[in-house]
mmCIF file of C-alpha atoms in Angstrom:
data_model
loop_
_atom_site.group_PDB
_atom_site.id
_atom_site.type_symbol
_atom_site.label_atom_id
_atom_site.label_comp_id
_atom_site.label_asym_id
_atom_site.label_seq_id
_atom_site.Cartn_x
_atom_site.Cartn_y
_atom_site.Cartn_z
ATOM 1 C CA UNK A 1 12.603 60.314 -40.516
ATOM 2 C CA UNK A 2 16.349 60.878 -40.365
ATOM 3 C CA UNK A 3 17.706 64.400 -40.546
ATOM 4 C CA UNK A 4 21.346 63.654 -41.346
ATOM 5 C CA UNK A 5 22.328 63.179 -44.974
ATOM 6 C CA UNK A 6 24.204 59.887 -44.396
ATOM 7 C CA UNK A 7 21.288 58.465 -42.408
ATOM 8 C CA UNK A 8 18.890 59.351 -45.250
ATOM 9 C CA UNK A 9 21.193 57.554 -47.691
ATOM 10 C CA UNK A 10 21.360 54.472 -45.425
ATOM 11 C CA UNK A 11 17.527 54.289 -45.420
ATOM 12 C CA UNK A 12 17.482 54.254 -49.222
ATOM 13 C CA UNK A 13 20.251 51.612 -49.407
ATOM 14 C CA UNK A 14 18.487 49.419 -46.846
ATOM 15 C CA UNK A 15 15.236 49.608 -48.810
ATOM 16 C CA UNK A 16 17.029 48.525 -51.980
ATOM 17 C CA UNK A 17 18.800 45.611 -50.237
ATOM 18 C CA UNK A 18 15.542 44.552 -48.540
ATOM 19 C CA UNK A 19 13.860 44.358 -51.948
ATOM 20 C CA UNK A 20 16.739 42.279 -53.365
ATOM 21 C CA UNK A 21 16.673 39.921 -50.367
ATOM 22 C CA UNK A 22 12.899 39.437 -50.696
ATOM 23 C CA UNK A 23 13.322 38.614 -54.390
ATOM 24 C CA UNK A 24 16.022 36.032 -53.624
ATOM 25 C CA UNK A 25 14.021 34.458 -50.783
ATOM 26 C CA UNK A 26 10.885 34.303 -52.922
ATOM 27 C CA UNK A 27 12.731 32.590 -55.790
ATOM 28 C CA UNK A 28 14.321 30.104 -53.364
ATOM 29 C CA UNK A 29 10.992 29.260 -51.691
ATOM 30 C CA UNK A 30 9.321 28.788 -55.082
ATOM 31 C CA UNK A 31 11.977 26.318 -56.222
ATOM 32 C CA UNK A 32 11.808 24.426 -52.917
ATOM 33 C CA UNK A 33 8.012 24.158 -53.286
ATOM 34 C CA UNK A 34 8.426 22.805 -56.825
ATOM 35 C CA UNK A 35 10.819 20.047 -55.767
ATOM 36 C CA UNK A 36 8.724 19.186 -52.676
ATOM 37 C CA UNK A 37 5.645 18.909 -54.891
ATOM 38 C CA UNK A 38 7.548 16.556 -57.228
ATOM 39 C CA UNK A 39 8.597 14.450 -54.225
ATOM 40 C CA UNK A 40 5.046 14.436 -52.751
ATOM 41 C CA UNK A 41 3.550 13.264 -56.050
ATOM 42 C CA UNK A 42 6.213 10.527 -56.216
ATOM 43 C CA UNK A 43 7.690 11.967 -59.416
ATOM 44 C CA UNK A 44 11.363 11.130 -58.759
ATOM 45 C CA UNK A 45 12.700 11.774 -62.293
ATOM 46 C CA UNK A 46 11.398 15.351 -62.100
ATOM 47 C CA UNK A 47 12.814 15.763 -58.578
ATOM 48 C CA UNK A 48 16.244 14.561 -59.759
ATOM 49 C CA UNK A 49 16.074 17.011 -62.648
ATOM 50 C CA UNK A 50 15.157 19.941 -60.365
ATOM 51 C CA UNK A 51 17.736 19.145 -57.665
ATOM 52 C CA UNK A 52 20.761 20.976 -59.192
ATOM 53 C CA UNK A 53 18.671 24.087 -59.894
ATOM 54 C CA UNK A 54 17.340 24.169 -56.331
ATOM 55 C CA UNK A 55 20.829 23.740 -54.873
ATOM 56 C CA UNK A 56 22.237 26.572 -57.013
ATOM 57 C CA UNK A 57 19.428 28.955 -56.019
ATOM 58 C CA UNK A 58 19.880 28.095 -52.324
ATOM 59 C CA UNK A 59 23.649 28.672 -52.639
ATOM 60 C CA UNK A 60 23.085 31.979 -54.454
ATOM 61 C CA UNK A 61 20.692 33.161 -51.739
ATOM 62 C CA UNK A 62 23.248 32.284 -49.046
ATOM 63 C CA UNK A 63 26.145 33.932 -50.919
ATOM 64 C CA UNK A 64 24.175 37.183 -51.265
ATOM 65 C CA UNK A 65 23.566 37.152 -47.516
ATOM 66 C CA UNK A 66 19.785 36.741 -47.595
ATOM 67 C CA UNK A 67 20.035 33.587 -45.455
ATOM 68 C CA UNK A 68 22.794 32.170 -43.243
ATOM 69 C CA UNK A 69 25.107 29.647 -44.914
ATOM 70 C CA UNK A 70 24.227 27.012 -42.273
ATOM 71 C CA UNK A 71 20.500 27.496 -43.032
ATOM 72 C CA UNK A 72 21.270 26.944 -46.720
ATOM 73 C CA UNK A 73 23.189 23.746 -45.873
ATOM 74 C CA UNK A 74 20.277 22.498 -43.751
ATOM 75 C CA UNK A 75 17.780 23.112 -46.571
ATOM 76 C CA UNK A 76 19.939 21.310 -49.142
ATOM 77 C CA UNK A 77 20.544 18.406 -46.764
ATOM 78 C CA UNK A 78 16.829 17.974 -45.986
ATOM 79 C CA UNK A 79 15.878 17.878 -49.670
ATOM 80 C CA UNK A 80 18.670 15.442 -50.572
ATOM 81 C CA UNK A 81 17.757 13.196 -47.610
ATOM 82 C CA UNK A 82 14.094 13.006 -48.621
ATOM 83 C CA UNK A 83 15.010 12.001 -52.162
ATOM 84 C CA UNK A 84 17.544 9.364 -51.028
ATOM 85 C CA UNK A 85 15.101 7.927 -48.438
ATOM 86 C CA UNK A 86 12.433 7.501 -51.102
ATOM 87 C CA UNK A 87 14.893 5.841 -53.474
ATOM 88 C CA UNK A 88 16.163 3.477 -50.776
ATOM 89 C CA UNK A 89 12.654 2.615 -49.616
ATOM 90 C CA UNK A 90 12.932 4.069 -46.094
ATOM 91 C CA UNK A 91 10.241 6.598 -46.856
ATOM 92 C CA UNK A 92 7.022 5.684 -48.598
ATOM 93 C CA UNK A 93 5.090 8.549 -50.131
ATOM 94 C CA UNK A 94 1.338 8.510 -50.161
ATOM 95 C CA UNK A 95 0.175 10.705 -52.979
ATOM 96 C CA UNK A 96 -1.651 13.734 -51.669
ATOM 97 C CA UNK A 97 -4.887 14.806 -53.266
ATOM 98 C CA UNK A 98 -5.733 18.402 -53.956
ATOM 99 C CA UNK A 99 -9.021 19.919 -52.853
ATOM 100 C CA UNK A 100 -10.192 19.928 -56.476
ATOM 101 C CA UNK A 101 -9.523 16.195 -56.807
ATOM 102 C CA UNK A 102 -11.370 15.466 -53.553
ATOM 103 C CA UNK A 103 -14.343 17.588 -54.630
ATOM 104 C CA UNK A 104 -14.437 15.876 -58.040
ATOM 105 C CA UNK A 105 -14.455 12.425 -56.399
ATOM 106 C CA UNK A 106 -17.301 13.459 -54.090
ATOM 107 C CA UNK A 107 -19.266 14.824 -57.052
ATOM 108 C CA UNK A 108 -18.769 11.575 -58.992
ATOM 109 C CA UNK A 109 -19.892 9.502 -56.002
ATOM 110 C CA UNK A 110 -22.975 11.681 -55.496
ATOM 111 C CA UNK A 111 -23.854 11.408 -59.198
ATOM 112 C CA UNK A 112 -23.545 7.615 -59.018
ATOM 113 C CA UNK A 113 -25.874 7.526 -56.000
ATOM 114 C CA UNK A 114 -28.408 9.723 -57.811
ATOM 115 C CA UNK A 115 -28.303 7.489 -60.896
ATOM 116 C CA UNK A 116 -28.801 4.405 -58.726
ATOM 117 C CA UNK A 117 -31.814 6.015 -57.009
ATOM 118 C CA UNK A 118 -33.314 6.995 -60.361
ATOM 119 C CA UNK A 119 -32.895 3.430 -61.651
ATOM 120 C CA UNK A 120 -34.585 2.043 -58.527
ATOM 121 C CA UNK A 121 -37.482 4.490 -58.890
ATOM 122 C CA UNK A 122 -37.902 3.607 -62.553
ATOM 123 C CA UNK A 123 -37.919 -0.082 -61.651
ATOM 124 C CA UNK A 124 -40.565 0.469 -58.957
ATOM 125 C CA UNK A 125 -42.731 2.485 -61.368
ATOM 126 C CA UNK A 126 -42.468 -0.279 -63.973
ATOM 127 C CA UNK A 127 -43.512 -2.852 -61.367
ATOM 128 C CA UNK A 128 -46.478 -0.686 -60.336
ATOM 129 C CA UNK A 129 -47.537 -0.304 -63.969
ATOM 130 C CA UNK A 130 -47.429 -4.079 -64.456
ATOM 131 C CA UNK A 131 -49.405 -4.607 -61.242
ATOM 132 C CA UNK A 132 -52.023 -2.046 -62.367
ATOM 133 C CA UNK A 133 -52.354 -3.736 -65.753
ATOM 134 C CA UNK A 134 -52.870 -7.129 -64.116
ATOM 135 C CA UNK A 135 -55.353 -5.618 -61.648
ATOM 136 C CA UNK A 136 -57.260 -4.026 -64.530
ATOM 137 C CA UNK A 137 -57.531 -7.399 -66.305
ATOM 138 C CA UNK A 138 -58.823 -9.165 -63.192
ATOM 139 C CA UNK A 139 -61.003 -6.216 -62.208
ATOM 140 C CA UNK A 140 -62.953 -6.430 -65.465
ATOM 141 C CA UNK A 141 -63.962 -10.065 -64.676
ATOM 142 C CA UNK A 142 -64.790 -9.245 -61.032
ATOM 143 C CA UNK A 143 -66.966 -6.265 -61.980
ATOM 144 C CA UNK A 144 -69.331 -8.464 -64.001
ATOM 145 C CA UNK A 145 -69.754 -10.821 -61.042
ATOM 146 C CA UNK A 146 -70.319 -7.936 -58.645
ATOM 147 C CA UNK A 147 -72.946 -6.332 -60.877
ATOM 148 C CA UNK A 148 -74.945 -9.563 -60.927
ATOM 149 C CA UNK A 149 -74.839 -9.898 -57.135
ATOM 150 C CA UNK A 150 -75.382 -6.228 -56.406
ATOM 151 C CA UNK A 151 -78.846 -5.232 -55.298
ATOM 152 C CA UNK A 152 -79.786 -1.696 -55.884
ATOM 153 C CA UNK A 153 -80.526 0.170 -52.692
ATOM 154 C CA UNK A 154 -82.442 3.411 -52.761
ATOM 155 C CA UNK A 155 -80.414 6.340 -51.663
ATOM 156 C CA UNK A 156 -81.496 8.120 -48.540
ATOM 157 C CA UNK A 157 -82.281 11.758 -48.962
ATOM 158 C CA UNK A 158 -81.102 14.035 -46.252
ATOM 159 C CA UNK A 159 -83.510 16.642 -45.098
ATOM 160 C CA UNK A 160 -82.138 20.096 -45.020
ATOM 161 C CA UNK A 161 -83.515 22.806 -42.862
ATOM 162 C CA UNK A 162 -84.022 26.177 -44.445
ATOM 163 C CA UNK A 163 -81.668 28.755 -43.096
ATOM 164 C CA UNK A 164 -83.220 31.321 -40.865
ATOM 165 C CA UNK A 165 -82.729 34.872 -41.869
ATOM 166 C CA UNK A 166 -81.143 37.136 -39.357
ATOM 167 C CA UNK A 167 -83.177 40.150 -38.354
ATOM 168 C CA UNK A 168 -82.009 43.338 -39.970
ATOM 169 C CA UNK A 169 -80.127 45.750 -37.778
ATOM 170 C CA UNK A 170 -82.064 48.725 -36.632
ATOM 171 C CA UNK A 171 -81.009 51.846 -38.382
ATOM 172 C CA UNK A 172 -79.614 54.571 -36.222
ATOM 173 C CA UNK A 173 -81.343 57.892 -36.125
ATOM 174 C CA UNK A 174 -79.397 60.638 -37.879
ATOM 175 C CA UNK A 175 -77.507 62.972 -35.559
ATOM 176 C CA UNK A 176 -78.896 66.472 -35.316
ATOM 177 C CA UNK A 177 -76.729 69.076 -36.909
ATOM 178 C CA UNK A 178 -75.066 71.568 -34.618
ATOM 179 C CA UNK A 179 -75.595 75.253 -35.360
ATOM 180 C CA UNK A 180 -72.501 77.050 -36.604
ATOM 181 C CA UNK A 181 -70.832 79.324 -34.083
ATOM 182 C CA UNK A 182 -70.895 82.971 -34.792
ATOM 183 C CA UNK A 183 -67.636 84.886 -34.496
ATOM 184 C CA UNK A 184 -67.412 87.174 -31.487
ATOM 185 C CA UNK A 185 -67.444 90.879 -32.046
ATOM 186 C CA UNK A 186 -65.292 93.241 -30.014
#
C-alpha cells in the first residue's frame, strides 16, 4: 500500500481506468461475438446490418486506449474479409449446431428406435396370438383322437419310509450351587 499521497491517488485513478477499459473490452467482444454468430449461421443480412455498429465500437475502444489502433484495424479487417469471402463464394459456411440441437436430434432418433421396437414387439405378439388360436383349433380335434387311442395305465405308488426319530439328548445334571463366601473379620 502506498504511503505517499500522490501514489495513493494514482492507485485510485488506475482502478477507475481499469474498470472503464474492462467495460469497453467487454462491449467490443460481445459485438464481435454477435456478428461472428450471424456469419456462422449464414445470416448475411444480419451480419451486414451489424457491421457498422461493430466497427464503431472497435474504433471507440481503440480511441479510448483500451486496445492498440493496429489491433482494432486487424479485428475490423478480419470481420470484413470473412463477410466478403462468403459473399464471393470463397468461403462456404457449414452451419454449426448447438449442444441443445444435437441433444434434441439424439432424443428424436432414440424415440424413433423405441417406437420401431414397440411396433415389432406388437407384431410378434399378434403373430403368436394367431398361432395359439390356430393351435387351439387343431388341438381340439387331436385331443379326441388321442383320448380314443390312449390306454389308461395304473399309476405306480411310491413307497415312503417312515422317518426315524432322533434320540432325545440327555439332559445335563444341574450344577451344584456354591456356598456364599463369608466376609472376613479383622
